[in-house]
CSV table of C-alpha atoms in Angstrom, one decimal:
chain,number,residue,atom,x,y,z
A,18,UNK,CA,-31.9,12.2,77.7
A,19,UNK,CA,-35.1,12.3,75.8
A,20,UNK,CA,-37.8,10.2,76.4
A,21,UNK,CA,-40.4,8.4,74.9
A,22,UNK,CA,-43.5,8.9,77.4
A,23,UNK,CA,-47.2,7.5,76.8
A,24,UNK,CA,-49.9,9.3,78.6
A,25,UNK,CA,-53.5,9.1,78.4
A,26,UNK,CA,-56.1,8.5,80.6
A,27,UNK,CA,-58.0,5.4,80.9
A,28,UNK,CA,-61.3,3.8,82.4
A,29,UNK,CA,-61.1,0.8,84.8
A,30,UNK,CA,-62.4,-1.6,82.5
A,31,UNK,CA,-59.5,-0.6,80.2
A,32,UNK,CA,-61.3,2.4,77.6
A,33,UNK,CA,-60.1,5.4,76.9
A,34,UNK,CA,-63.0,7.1,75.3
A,35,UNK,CA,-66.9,6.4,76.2
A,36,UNK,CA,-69.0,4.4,73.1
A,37,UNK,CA,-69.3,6.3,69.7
A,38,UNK,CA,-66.5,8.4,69.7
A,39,UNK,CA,-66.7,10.6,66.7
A,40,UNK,CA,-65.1,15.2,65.7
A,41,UNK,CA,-68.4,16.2,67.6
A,42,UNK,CA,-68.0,13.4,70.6
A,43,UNK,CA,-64.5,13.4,70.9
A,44,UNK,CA,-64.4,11.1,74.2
A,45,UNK,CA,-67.4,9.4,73.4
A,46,UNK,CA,-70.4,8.8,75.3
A,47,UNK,CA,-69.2,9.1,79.3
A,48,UNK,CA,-65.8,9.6,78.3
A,49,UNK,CA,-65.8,13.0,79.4
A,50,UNK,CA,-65.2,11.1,83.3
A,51,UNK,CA,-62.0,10.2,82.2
A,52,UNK,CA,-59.8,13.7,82.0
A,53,UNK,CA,-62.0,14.9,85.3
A,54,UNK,CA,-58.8,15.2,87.1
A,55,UNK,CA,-57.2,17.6,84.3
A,56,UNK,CA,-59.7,20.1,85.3
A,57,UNK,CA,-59.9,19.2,89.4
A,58,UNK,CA,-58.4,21.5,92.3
A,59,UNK,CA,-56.8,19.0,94.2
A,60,UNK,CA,-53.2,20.1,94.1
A,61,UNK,CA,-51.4,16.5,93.4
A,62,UNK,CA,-53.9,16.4,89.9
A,63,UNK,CA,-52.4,20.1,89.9
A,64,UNK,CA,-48.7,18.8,89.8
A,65,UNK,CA,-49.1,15.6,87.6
A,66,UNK,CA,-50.4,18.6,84.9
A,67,UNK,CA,-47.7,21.2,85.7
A,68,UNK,CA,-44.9,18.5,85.5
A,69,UNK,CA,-46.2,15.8,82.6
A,70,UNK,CA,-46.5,19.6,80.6
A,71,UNK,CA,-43.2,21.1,82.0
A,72,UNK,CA,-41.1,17.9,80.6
A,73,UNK,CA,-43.1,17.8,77.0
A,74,UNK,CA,-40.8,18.6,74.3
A,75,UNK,CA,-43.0,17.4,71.7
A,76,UNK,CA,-46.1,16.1,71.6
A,77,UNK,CA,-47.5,12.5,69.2
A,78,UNK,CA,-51.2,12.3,68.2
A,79,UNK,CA,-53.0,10.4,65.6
A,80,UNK,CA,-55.2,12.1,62.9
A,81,UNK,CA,-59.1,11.0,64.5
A,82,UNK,CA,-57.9,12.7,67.7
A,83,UNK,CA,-56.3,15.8,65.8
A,84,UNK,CA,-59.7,16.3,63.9
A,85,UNK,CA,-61.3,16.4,67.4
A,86,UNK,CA,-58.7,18.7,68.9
A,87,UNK,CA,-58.6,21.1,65.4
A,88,UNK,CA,-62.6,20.9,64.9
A,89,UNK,CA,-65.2,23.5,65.9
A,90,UNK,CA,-65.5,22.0,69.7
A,91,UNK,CA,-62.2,21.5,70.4
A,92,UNK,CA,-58.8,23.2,72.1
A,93,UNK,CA,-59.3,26.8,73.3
A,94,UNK,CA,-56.7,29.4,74.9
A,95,UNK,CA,-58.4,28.0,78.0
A,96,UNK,CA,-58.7,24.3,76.8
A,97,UNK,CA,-55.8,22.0,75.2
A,98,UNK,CA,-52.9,20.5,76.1
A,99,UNK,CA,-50.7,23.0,78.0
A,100,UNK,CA,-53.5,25.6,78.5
A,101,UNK,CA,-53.3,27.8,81.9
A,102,UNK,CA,-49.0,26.1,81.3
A,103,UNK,CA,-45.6,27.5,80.5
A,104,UNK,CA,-44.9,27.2,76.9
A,105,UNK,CA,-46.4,24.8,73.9
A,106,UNK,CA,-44.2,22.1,72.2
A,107,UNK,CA,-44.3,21.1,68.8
A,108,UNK,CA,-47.1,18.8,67.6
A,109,UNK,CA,-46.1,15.6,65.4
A,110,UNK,CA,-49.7,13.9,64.0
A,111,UNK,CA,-49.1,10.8,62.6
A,112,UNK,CA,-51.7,10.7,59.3
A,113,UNK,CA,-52.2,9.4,55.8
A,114,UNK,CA,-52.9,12.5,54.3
A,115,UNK,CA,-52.2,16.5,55.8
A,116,UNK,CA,-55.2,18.0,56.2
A,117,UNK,CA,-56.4,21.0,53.5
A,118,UNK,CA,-56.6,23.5,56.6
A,119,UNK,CA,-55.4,24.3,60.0
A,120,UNK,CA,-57.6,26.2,62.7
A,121,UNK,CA,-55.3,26.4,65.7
A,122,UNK,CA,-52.9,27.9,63.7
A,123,UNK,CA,-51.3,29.1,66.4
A,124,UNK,CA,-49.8,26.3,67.3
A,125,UNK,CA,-46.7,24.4,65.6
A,126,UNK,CA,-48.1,21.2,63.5
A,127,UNK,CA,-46.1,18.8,61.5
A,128,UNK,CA,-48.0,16.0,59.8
A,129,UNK,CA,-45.7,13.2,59.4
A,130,UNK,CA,-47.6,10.6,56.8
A,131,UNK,CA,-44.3,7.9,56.3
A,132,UNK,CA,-45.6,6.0,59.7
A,133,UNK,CA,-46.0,5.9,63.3
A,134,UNK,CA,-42.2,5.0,63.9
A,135,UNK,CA,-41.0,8.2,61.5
A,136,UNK,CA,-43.4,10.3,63.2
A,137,UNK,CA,-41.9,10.0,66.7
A,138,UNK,CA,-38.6,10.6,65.2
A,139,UNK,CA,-39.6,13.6,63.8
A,140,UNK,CA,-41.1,14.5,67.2
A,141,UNK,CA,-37.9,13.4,69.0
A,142,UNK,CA,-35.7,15.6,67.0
A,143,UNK,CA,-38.0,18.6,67.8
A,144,UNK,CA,-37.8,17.4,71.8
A,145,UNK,CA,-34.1,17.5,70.9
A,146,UNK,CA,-34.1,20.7,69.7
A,147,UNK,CA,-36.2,22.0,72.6
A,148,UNK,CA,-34.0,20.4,75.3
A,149,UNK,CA,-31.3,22.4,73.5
A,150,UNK,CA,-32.7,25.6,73.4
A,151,UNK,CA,-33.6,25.4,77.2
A,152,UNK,CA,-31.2,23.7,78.8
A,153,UNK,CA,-33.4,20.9,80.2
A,154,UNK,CA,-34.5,17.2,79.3
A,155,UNK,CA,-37.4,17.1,77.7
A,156,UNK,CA,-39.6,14.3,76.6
A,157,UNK,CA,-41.7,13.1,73.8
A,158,UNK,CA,-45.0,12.6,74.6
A,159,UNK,CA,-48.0,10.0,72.8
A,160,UNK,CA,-50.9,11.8,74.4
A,161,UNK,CA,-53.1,9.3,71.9
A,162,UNK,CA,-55.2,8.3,70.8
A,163,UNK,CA,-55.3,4.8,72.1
A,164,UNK,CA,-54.7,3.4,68.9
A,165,UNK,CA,-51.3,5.1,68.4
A,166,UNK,CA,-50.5,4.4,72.3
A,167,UNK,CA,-51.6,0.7,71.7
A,168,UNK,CA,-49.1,0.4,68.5
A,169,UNK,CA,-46.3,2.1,70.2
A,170,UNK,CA,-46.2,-0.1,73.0
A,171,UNK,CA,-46.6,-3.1,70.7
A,172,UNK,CA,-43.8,-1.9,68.1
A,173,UNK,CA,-41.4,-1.1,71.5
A,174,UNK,CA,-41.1,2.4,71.2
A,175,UNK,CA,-42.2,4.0,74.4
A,176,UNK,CA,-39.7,4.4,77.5
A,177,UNK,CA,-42.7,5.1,80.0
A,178,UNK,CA,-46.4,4.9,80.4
A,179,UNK,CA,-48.3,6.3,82.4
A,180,UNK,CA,-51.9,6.3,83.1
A,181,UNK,CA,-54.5,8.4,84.8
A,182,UNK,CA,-57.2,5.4,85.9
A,183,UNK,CA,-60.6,7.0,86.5
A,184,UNK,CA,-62.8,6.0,88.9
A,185,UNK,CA,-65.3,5.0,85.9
A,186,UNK,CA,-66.7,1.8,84.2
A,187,UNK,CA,-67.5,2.9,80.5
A,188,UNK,CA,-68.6,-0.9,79.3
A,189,UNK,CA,-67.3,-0.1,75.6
A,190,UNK,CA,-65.6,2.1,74.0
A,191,UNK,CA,-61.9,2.7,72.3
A,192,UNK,CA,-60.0,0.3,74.3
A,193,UNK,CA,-56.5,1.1,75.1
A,194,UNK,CA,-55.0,-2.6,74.9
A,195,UNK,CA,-55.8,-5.0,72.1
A,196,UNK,CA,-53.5,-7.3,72.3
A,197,UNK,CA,-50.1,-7.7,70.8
A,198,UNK,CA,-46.6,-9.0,72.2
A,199,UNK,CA,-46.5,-8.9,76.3
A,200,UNK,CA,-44.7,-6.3,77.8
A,201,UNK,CA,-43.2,-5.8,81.1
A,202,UNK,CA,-43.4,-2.6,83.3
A,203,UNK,CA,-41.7,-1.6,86.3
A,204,UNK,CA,-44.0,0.4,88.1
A,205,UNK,CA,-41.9,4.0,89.2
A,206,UNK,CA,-44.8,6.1,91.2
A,207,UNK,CA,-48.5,6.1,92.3
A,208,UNK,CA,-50.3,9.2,93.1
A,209,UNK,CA,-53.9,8.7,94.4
A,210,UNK,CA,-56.1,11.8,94.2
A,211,UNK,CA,-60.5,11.9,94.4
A,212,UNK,CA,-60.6,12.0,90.7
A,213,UNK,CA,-57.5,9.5,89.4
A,214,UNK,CA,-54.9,7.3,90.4
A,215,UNK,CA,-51.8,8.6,88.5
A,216,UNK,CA,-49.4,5.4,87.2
A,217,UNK,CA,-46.3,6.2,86.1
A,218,UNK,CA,-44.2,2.6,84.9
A,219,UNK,CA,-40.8,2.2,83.2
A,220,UNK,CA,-41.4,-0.3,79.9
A,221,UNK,CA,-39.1,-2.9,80.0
């Protein structure tokens, strides 16, 4: 069964960029603290990476976080979501308007511009599709920005969430929560590594 999975990493005091995020600061001042585990050694960080890739059928971001990704100091072959990984699922970017180009065009982009709700149906069907083609479950997955992870959670469209909690106090930034209905999670699994405490919680 395919899933709808929010992950993203997040500061204790709730951010998940640094202050002044902007297509040439893309975590924003000290937010590059947060994704310190993506890039550590320690071989549980290792496995939450391996497996929260493995399971991604499709991928959900929002436009400001696809001009940082797309723009001149952005994903690489040897940095992005999947890098170093098996495979690359489709990307779904939630948007007013396409953009006029594409650098990574090595990857597969759709631009969905009807909404954050048609987006993640579009990027369902493709996870679908996927799980099809390979014989496995595979997920959605909101990788952010914390605005589109803040209004799925609000709107009741994500299954799970899980966080990556860095050991670091950023005092402003994009914050990750700001307000809405209440939700209930079920907490499934805690991993505690030097660099992250991995949260994984079923959204009830």
């Amino acid at each position: 069964m395919t899933r709808i999975i929010a992950d993203i990493s997040v500061s204790l005091d709730g951010f998940v960029t640094g202050p002044d995020p902007g297509p040439d600061n893309g975590l924003g001042t000290g937010g590059e603290a947060l994704h310190t585990w993506a890039f550590s050694d320690d071989p549980d960080d290792r496995r939450v990476l391996r497996e929260a890739t493995a399971r991604s059928g499709a991928v959900v971001l929002g436009r400001r976080l696809f001009d940082v990704v797309d723009g001149p100091g952005g994903w690489d072959d040897e940095v992005g979501y999947g890098a170093g990984e098996v495979g690359k699922p489709a990307f779904v970017v939630v948007t007013s308007a396409p953009p006029e180009s594409v650098r990574l065009t090595n990857l597969d982009w759709t631009f969905v511009t009807t909404g954050l709700s048609d987006a993640i149906g579009v990027a369902r069907r493709r996870a679908e599709e996927a799980s099809s083609a390979s014989g496995q479950d595979l997920d959605v997955v909101l990788m952010g920005g914390g605005a589109v992870i803040g209004s799925a959670i609000a709107a009741g469209l994500v299954d799970v969430l899980t966080l990556h909690l860095a050991p670091v106090v950023l005092g402003a930034g994009t914050p990750l929560f700001t307000g809405g209905a209440p939700r209930t999670l079920v907490r499934r699994s805690v991993t505690a590594t030097t660099t992250a405490t991995h949260l994984t919680y079923d959204v009830v």
